[in-house]
Short mmCIF file of C-alpha atoms in Angstrom, two decimals:
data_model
loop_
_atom_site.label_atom_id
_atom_site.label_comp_id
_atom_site.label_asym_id
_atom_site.label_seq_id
_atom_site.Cartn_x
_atom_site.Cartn_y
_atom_site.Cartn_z
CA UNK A 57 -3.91 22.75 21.52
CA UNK A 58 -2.97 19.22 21.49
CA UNK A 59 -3.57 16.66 18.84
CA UNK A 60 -4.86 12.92 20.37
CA UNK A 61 -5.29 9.79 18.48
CA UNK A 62 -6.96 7.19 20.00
CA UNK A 63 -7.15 3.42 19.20
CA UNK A 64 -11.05 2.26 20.75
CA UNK A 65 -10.71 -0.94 20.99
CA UNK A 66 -13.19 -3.57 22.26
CA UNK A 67 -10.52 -4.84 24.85
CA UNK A 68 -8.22 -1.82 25.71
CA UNK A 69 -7.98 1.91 24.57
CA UNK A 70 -5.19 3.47 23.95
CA UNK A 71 -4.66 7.56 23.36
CA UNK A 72 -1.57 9.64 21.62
CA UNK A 73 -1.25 13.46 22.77
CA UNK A 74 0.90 15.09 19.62
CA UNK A 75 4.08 15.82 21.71
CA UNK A 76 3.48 13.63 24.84
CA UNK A 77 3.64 9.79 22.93
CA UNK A 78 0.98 7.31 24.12
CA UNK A 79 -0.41 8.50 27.65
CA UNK A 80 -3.03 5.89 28.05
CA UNK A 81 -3.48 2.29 27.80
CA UNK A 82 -6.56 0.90 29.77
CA UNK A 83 -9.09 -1.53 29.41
CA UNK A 84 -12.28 -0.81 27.69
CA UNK A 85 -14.07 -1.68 31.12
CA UNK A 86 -16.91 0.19 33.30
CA UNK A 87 -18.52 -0.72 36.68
CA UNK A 88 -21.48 1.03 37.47
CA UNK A 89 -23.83 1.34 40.42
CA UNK A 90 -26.93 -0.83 39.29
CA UNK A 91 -29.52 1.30 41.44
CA UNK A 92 -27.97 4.72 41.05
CA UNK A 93 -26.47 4.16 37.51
CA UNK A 94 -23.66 6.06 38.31
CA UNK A 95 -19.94 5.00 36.77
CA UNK A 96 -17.99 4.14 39.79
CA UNK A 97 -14.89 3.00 37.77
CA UNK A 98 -13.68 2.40 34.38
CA UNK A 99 -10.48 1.37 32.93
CA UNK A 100 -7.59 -0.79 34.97
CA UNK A 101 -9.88 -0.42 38.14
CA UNK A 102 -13.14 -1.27 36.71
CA UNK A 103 -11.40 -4.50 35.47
CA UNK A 104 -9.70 -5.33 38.70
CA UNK A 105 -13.43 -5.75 39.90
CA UNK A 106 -13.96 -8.16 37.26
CA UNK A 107 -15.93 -11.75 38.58
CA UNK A 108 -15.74 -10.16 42.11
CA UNK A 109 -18.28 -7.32 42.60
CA UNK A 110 -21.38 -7.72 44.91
CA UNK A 111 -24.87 -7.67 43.96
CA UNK A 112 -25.45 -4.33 43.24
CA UNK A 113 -22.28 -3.37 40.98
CA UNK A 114 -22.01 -4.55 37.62
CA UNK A 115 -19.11 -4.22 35.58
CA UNK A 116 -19.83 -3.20 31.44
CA UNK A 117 -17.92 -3.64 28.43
CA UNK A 118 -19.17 -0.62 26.57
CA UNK A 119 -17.19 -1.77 23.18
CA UNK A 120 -18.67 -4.89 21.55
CA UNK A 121 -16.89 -6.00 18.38
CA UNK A 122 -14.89 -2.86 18.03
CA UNK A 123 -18.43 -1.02 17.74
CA UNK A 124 -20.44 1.08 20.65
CA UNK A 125 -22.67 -1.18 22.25
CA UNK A 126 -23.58 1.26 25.20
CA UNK A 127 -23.24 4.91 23.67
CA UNK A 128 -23.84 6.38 27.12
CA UNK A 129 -21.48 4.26 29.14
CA UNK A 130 -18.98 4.51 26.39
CA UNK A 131 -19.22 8.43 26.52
CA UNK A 132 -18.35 8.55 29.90
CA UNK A 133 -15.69 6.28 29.90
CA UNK A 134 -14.19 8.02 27.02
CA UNK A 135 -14.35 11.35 28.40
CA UNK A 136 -12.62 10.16 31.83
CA UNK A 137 -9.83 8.82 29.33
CA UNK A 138 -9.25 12.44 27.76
CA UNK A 139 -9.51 13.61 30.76
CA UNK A 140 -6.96 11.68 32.18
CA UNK A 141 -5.42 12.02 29.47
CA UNK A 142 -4.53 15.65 28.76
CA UNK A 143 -5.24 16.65 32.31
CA UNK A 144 -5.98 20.10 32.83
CA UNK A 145 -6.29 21.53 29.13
CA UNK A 146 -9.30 20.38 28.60
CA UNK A 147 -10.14 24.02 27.27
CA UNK A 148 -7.76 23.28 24.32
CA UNK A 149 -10.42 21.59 22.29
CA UNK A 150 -8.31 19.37 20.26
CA UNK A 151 -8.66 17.47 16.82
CA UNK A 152 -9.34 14.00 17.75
CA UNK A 153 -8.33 10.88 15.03
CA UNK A 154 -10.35 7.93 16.24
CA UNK A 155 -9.35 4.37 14.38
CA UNK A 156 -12.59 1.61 13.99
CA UNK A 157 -12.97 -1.55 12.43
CA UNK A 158 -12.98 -1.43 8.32
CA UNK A 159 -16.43 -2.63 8.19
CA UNK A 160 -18.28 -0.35 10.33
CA UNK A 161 -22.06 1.13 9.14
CA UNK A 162 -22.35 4.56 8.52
CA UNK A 163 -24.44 5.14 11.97
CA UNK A 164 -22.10 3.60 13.62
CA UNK A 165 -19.05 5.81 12.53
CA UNK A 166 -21.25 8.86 12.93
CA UNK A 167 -22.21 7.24 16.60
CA UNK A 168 -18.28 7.93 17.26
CA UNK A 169 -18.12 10.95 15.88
CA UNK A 170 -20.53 12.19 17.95
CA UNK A 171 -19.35 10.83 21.52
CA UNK A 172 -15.70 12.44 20.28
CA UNK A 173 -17.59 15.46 19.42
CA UNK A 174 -19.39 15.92 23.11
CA UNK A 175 -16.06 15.23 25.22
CA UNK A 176 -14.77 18.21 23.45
CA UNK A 177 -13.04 18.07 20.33
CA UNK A 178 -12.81 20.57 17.44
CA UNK A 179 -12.35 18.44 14.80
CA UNK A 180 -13.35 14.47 14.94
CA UNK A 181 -11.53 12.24 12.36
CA UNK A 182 -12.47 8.82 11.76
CA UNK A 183 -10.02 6.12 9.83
CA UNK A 184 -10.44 2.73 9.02
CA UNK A 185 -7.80 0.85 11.89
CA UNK A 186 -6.01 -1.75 9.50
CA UNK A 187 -4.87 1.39 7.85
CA UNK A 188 -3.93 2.90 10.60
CA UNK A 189 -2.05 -0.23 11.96
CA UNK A 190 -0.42 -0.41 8.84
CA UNK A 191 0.81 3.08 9.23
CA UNK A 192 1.57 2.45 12.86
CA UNK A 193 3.48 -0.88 11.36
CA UNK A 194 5.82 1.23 9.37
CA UNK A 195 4.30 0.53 5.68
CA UNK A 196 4.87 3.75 3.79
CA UNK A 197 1.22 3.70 2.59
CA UNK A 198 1.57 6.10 0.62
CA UNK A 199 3.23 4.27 -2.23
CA UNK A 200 1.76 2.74 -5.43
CA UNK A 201 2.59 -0.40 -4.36
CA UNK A 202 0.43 -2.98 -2.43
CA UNK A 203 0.49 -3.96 0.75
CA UNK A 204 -1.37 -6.25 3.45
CA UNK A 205 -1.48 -6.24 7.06
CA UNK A 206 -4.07 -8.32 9.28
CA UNK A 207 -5.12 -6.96 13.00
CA UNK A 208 -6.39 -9.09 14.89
CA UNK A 209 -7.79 -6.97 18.24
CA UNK A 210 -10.07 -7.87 20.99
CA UNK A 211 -13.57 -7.75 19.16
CA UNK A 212 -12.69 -7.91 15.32
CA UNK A 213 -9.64 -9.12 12.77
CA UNK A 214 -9.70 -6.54 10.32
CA UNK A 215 -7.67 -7.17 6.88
CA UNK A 216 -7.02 -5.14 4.32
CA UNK A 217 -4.88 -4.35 1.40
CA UNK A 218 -3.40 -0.64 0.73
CA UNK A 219 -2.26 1.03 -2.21
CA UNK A 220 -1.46 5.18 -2.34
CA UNK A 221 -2.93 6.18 0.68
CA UNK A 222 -6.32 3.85 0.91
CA UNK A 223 -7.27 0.74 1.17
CA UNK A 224 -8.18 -0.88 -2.24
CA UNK A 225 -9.62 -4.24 -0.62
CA UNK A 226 -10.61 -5.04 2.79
CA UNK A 227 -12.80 -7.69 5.18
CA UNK A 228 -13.92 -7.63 9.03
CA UNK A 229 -14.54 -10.22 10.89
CA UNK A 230 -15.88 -10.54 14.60
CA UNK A 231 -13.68 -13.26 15.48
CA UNK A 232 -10.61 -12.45 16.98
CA UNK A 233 -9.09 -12.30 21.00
CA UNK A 234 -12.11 -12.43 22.59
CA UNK A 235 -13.83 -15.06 20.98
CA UNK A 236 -10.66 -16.94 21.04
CA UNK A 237 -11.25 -16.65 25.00
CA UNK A 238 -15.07 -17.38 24.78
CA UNK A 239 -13.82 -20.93 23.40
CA UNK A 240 -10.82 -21.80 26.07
CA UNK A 241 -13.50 -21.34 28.18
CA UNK A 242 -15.85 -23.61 25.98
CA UNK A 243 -13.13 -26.05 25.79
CA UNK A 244 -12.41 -26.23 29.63
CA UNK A 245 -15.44 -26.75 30.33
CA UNK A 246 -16.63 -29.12 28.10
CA UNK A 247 -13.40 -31.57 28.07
CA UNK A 248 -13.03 -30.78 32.02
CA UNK A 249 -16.42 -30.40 33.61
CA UNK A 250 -14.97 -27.07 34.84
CA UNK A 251 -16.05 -23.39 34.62
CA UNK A 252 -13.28 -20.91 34.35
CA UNK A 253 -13.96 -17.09 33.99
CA UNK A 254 -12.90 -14.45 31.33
CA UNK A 255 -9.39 -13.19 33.18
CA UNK A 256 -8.80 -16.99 33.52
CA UNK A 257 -9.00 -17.64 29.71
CA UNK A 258 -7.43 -14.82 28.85
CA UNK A 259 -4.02 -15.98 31.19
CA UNK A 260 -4.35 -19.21 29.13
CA UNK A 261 -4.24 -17.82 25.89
CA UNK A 262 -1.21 -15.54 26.42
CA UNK A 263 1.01 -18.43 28.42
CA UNK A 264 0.32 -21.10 26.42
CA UNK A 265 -2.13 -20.74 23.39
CA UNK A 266 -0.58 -21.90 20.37
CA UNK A 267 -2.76 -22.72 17.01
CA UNK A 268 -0.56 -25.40 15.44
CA UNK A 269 0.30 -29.15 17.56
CA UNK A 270 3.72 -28.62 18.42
CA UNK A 271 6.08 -30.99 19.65
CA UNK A 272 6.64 -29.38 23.25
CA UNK A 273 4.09 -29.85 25.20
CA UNK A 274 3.26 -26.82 27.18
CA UNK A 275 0.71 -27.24 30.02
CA UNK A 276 -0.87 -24.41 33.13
CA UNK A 277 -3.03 -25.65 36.28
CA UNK A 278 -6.04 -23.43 36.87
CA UNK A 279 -8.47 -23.19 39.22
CA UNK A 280 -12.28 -22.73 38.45
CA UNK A 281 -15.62 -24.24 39.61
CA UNK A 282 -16.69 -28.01 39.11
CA UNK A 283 -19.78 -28.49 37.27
CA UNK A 284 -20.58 -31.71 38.95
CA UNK A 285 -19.66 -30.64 42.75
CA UNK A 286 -20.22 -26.74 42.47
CA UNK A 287 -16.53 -26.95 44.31
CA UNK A 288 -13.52 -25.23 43.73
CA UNK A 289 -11.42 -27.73 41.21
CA UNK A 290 -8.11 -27.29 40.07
CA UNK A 291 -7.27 -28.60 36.91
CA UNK A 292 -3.98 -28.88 34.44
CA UNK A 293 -5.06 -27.43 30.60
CA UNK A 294 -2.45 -28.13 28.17
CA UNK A 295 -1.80 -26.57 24.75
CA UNK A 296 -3.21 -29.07 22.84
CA UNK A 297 -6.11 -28.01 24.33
CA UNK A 298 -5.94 -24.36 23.31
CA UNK A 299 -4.97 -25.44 19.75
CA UNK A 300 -7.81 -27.56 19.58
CA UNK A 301 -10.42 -24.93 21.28
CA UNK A 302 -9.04 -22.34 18.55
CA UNK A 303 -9.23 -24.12 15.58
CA UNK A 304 -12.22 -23.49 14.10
CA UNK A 305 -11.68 -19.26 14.56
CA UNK A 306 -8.08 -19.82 12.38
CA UNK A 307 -9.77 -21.11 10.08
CA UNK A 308 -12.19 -18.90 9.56
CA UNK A 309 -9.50 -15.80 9.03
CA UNK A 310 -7.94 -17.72 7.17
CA UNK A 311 -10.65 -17.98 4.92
CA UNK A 312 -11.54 -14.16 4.83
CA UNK A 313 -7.62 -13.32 4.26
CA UNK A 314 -7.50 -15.81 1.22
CA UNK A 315 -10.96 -13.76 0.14
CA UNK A 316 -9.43 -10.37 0.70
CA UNK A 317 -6.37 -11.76 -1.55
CA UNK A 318 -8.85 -13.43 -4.15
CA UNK A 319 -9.97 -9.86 -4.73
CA UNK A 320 -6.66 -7.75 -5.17
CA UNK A 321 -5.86 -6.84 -8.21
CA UNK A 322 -2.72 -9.28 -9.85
CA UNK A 323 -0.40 -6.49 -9.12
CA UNK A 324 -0.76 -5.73 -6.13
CA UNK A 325 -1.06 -9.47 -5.41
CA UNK A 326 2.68 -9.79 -6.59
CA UNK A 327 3.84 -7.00 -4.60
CA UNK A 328 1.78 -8.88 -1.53
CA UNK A 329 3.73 -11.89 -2.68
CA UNK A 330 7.14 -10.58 -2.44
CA UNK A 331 7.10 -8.17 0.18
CA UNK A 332 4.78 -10.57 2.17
CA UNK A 333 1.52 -9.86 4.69
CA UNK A 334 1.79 -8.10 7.93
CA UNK A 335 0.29 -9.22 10.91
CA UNK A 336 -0.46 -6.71 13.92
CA UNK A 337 -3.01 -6.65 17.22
CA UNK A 338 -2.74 -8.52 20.28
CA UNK A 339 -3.74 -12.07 18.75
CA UNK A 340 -0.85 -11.93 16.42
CA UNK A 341 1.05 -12.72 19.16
CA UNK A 342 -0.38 -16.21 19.52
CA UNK A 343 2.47 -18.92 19.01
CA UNK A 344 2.21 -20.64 15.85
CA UNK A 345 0.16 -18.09 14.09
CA UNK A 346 2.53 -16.64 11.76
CA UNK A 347 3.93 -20.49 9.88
CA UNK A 348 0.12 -21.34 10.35
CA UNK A 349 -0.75 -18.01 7.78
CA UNK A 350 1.93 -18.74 5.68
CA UNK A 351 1.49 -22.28 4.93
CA UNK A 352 -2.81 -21.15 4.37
CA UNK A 353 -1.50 -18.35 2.23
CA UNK A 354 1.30 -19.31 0.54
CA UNK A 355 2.94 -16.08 1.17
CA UNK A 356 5.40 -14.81 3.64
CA UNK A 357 3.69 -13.85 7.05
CA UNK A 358 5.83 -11.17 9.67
CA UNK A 359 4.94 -10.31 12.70
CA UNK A 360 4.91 -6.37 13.05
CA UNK A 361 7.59 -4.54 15.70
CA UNK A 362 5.05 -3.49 18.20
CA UNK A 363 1.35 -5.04 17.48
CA UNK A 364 0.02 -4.24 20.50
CA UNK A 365 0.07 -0.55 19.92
CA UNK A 366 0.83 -0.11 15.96
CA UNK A 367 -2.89 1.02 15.39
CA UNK A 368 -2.68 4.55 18.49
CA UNK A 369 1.11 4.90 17.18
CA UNK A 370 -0.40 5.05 13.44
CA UNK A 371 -2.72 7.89 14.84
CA UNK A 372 0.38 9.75 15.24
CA UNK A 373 2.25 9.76 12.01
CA UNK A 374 -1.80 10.41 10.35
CA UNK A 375 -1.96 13.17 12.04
CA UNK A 376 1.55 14.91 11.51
CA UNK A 377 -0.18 13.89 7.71
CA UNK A 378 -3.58 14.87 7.26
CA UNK A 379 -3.31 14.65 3.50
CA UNK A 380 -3.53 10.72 4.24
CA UNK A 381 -7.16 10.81 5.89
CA UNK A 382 -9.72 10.60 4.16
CA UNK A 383 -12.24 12.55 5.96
#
């Protein structure tokens, strides 16, 4: 019997097996056969599918900010993944930790549980992730002593201060990498006259998104579909642009971290203070994040080892210590 953690995430999903290390990293991405309704793909080939399917395929994203949108779809997918996973012990029934966002509803969680529950498992746990990022961050939770982290993932940007073993104060938000690509595609168009799709965005973000004005200029030529001709138009976006397009979603963290802060007790504010607030996910990695933070803040920001997969390696050390979940 094999333990697995896994990290469902709106964008990707990633799954521990306890001895084995992370197995699986894959998009959170179905196509389906619109007359049949049968899953034809999910994961890395769903997604390569993505803007180029015909008619009668249609590709889902089962995971809508970090929540089930499509419980059926998002069984399936998530049974392939164990599947795939742990391969041919599928008779093991193992305990299952799954991580969602901090302010998920009661029938939601239970949702979860459930789809865990029917690929399986003998024993479903559910944990809040910016605990289990902080875990995965190396933050000895544990301690009476506070600490912050902020994860920003595809569908939410969960923050939360912990204290021995739980979280004492915590905030969601469903802004966070894909909204930032809903409005580089806003921007592009509007400033442009050009459509550009989702994988477009997204290649924008990563090679030159940036939230602050820097003096390099950065600057990528893309190709996407003139509004005025219908054409084919390549354009050049710069990262002005992206700073611009992404304003408006900083500042709206920023506003729910300085509420999450308001909140914490003063002494666990001054150990936030000193030992500073750590920042994990995928949209931590956006240039200029961390000085824009700690100017907002006016506390010292890092930038965690690994953010990309600190939330499924935080399944790992939770479940080598059960005493630290709460369910």
């Amino acid at each position: 019997m094999r333990d697995i953690g896994i990290d469902l995430g709106t964008t990707n999903i990633l799954i521990y097996v306890k001895g084995k290390g992370v197995v699986l990293n894959e998009p959170s991405v179905v196509s389906i056969d619109t007359n049949s309704k049968k899953v034809l793909a999910v994961g890395k080939e769903a997604k390569e599918m993505l803007g180029r399917t015909p008619g009668k395929v249609r590709i889902i994203k089962p995971m809508k900010d970090g929540v089930i949108a499509d419980f059926d779809i998002t069984e399936e997918m998530l049974r392939r993944f164990i599947k795939k996973a742990i391969g041919k012990n599928l008779l093991s029934k193992p305990r299952i930790l799954i991580c969602c966002p901090s302010n998920i509803t009661g029938v939601e969680k239970n949702a979860i549980k459930e789809i865990a529950e029917r690929t399986g498992a003998r024993k479903v746990f559910i944990e809040e992730e910016p605990k289990v990022a902080a875990v995965g961050a190396g933050i000895d939770i544990a301690k009476p002593s506070g600490s912050m982290v902020i994860d920003i993932g595809g569908g939410t940007t969960d923050i939360a201060v912990l204290s021995l073993g739980g979280i004492v104060t915590s905030d969601s938000i469903k802004i966070a990498g894909n909204s930032f690509d809903v409005d580089i595609i806003d921007q592009v168009k509007e400033k442009y006259k050009v459509i550009i799709g989702e994988k477009t965005a997204e290649e924008i973000k990563v090679e030159i998104g940036t939230v602050i004005k820097k003096k390099e200029h950065k600057e990528k030529s893309v190709t996407g579909r003139s509004i005025t001709t219908g054409l084919p138009e390549t354009i050049t976006v710069t990262s002005e642009d992206i700073e611009e397009a992404l304003r408006q979603d900083i500042k709206k963290i920023t506003a729910v971290a300085k509420n999450v802060l308001e909140k914490t007790p003063p002494e666990l504010a001054a150990d936030i203070a000193d030992k500073g607030i750590v920042l994990t996910g995928g949209g931590a990695l956006i240039s200029g994040l961390v000085p824009k933070l700690k100017e907002e803040l006016k506390v010292p920001v890092f930038i965690s080892d690994n953010p990309l997969t600190n939330v499924v390696e935080g399944t790992a050390i939770l479940l080598e210590n059960l005493h630290l979940i709460d369910n």
